[in-house]
Short mmCIF file of C-alpha atoms in Angstrom, two decimals:
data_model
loop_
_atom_site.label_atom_id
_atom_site.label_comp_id
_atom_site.label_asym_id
_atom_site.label_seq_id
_atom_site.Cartn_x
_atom_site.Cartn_y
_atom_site.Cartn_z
CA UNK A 18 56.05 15.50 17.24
CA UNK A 19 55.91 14.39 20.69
CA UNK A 20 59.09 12.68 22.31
CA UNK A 21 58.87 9.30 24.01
CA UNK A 22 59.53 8.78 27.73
CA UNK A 23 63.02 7.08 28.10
CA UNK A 24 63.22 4.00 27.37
CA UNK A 25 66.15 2.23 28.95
CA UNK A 26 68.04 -1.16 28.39
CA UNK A 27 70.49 -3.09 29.74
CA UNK A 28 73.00 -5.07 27.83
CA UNK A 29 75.12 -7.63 29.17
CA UNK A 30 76.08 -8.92 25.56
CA UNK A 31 77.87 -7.75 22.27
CA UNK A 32 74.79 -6.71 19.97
CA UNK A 33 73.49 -4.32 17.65
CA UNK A 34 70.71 -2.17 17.06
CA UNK A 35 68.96 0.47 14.68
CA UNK A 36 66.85 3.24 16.44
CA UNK A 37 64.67 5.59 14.40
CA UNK A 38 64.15 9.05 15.56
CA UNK A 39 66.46 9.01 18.61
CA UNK A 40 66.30 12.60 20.15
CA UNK A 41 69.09 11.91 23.07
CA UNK A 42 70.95 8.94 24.03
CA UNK A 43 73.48 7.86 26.69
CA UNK A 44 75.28 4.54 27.39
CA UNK A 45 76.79 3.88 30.44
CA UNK A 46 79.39 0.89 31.42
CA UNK A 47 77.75 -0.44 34.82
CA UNK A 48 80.20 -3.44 34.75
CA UNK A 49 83.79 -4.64 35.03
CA UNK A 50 84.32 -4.99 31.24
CA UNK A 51 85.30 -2.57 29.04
CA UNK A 52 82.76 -1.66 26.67
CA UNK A 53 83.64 -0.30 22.84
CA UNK A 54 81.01 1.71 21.09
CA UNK A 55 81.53 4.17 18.29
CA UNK A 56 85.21 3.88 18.20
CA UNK A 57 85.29 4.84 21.43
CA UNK A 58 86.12 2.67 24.81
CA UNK A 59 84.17 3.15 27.98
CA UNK A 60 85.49 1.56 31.26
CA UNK A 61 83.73 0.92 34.47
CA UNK A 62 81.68 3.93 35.42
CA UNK A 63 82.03 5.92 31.87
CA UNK A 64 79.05 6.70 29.63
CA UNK A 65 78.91 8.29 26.25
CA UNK A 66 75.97 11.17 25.79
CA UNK A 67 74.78 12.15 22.43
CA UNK A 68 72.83 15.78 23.74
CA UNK A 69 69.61 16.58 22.23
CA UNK A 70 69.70 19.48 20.23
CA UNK A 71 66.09 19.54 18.83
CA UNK A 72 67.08 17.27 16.25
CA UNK A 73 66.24 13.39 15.69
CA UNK A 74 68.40 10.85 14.09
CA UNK A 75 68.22 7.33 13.30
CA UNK A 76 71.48 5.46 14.85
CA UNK A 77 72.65 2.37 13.73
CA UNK A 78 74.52 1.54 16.50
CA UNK A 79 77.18 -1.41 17.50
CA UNK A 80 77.94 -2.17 21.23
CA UNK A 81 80.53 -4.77 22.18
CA UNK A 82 82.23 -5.91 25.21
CA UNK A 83 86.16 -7.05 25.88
CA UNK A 84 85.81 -10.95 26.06
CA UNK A 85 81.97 -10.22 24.67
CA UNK A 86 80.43 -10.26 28.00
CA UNK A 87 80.14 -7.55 30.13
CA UNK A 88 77.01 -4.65 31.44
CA UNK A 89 75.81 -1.31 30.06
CA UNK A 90 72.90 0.31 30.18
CA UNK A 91 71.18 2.35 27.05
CA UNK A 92 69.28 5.07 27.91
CA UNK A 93 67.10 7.19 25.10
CA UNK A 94 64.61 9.33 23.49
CA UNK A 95 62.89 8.98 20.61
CA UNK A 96 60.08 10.73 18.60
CA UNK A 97 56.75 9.22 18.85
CA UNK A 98 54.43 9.16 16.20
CA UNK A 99 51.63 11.05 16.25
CA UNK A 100 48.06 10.25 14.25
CA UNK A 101 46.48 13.46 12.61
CA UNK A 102 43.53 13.17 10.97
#
């Protein structure tokens, strides 16, 4: 399977989403809040990096922001799917 280019995102928001296939992934707090992801608390300038290790997963993931507003950027890879015939 071939990997996708990177798609990246910025959030400014407290949201959710569910990726399928995720290869590598990194968020990164570009803003003055503090951002909580994963039980885990980035502040300004952190980020978070799942490695790829050949492996894809599908994340179900939860981002949210101290007074819900804030801005990170997600960053990843996912598989792409290929037709055979």
């Amino acid at each position: 399977m071939n990997k996708s280019k990177w798609n990246t995102q910025k959030i400014y928001s407290n949201t959710s989403f569910f990726l399928k296939g995720v290869t590598s992934l990194t968020l990164y707090n570009s803003g003055e809040s503090k951002v909580y992801f994963r039980e885990r608390t980035l502040e300004k300038g952190d980020y978070y990096l799942l490695e790829g290790d050949g492996t894809a997963s599908d994340i179900d993931l939860e981002i949210s922001f101290e007074n819900g507003r804030g801005e990170a950027i997600l960053d990843y890879r996912a598989l792409q799917k290929c037709r055979t015939e």
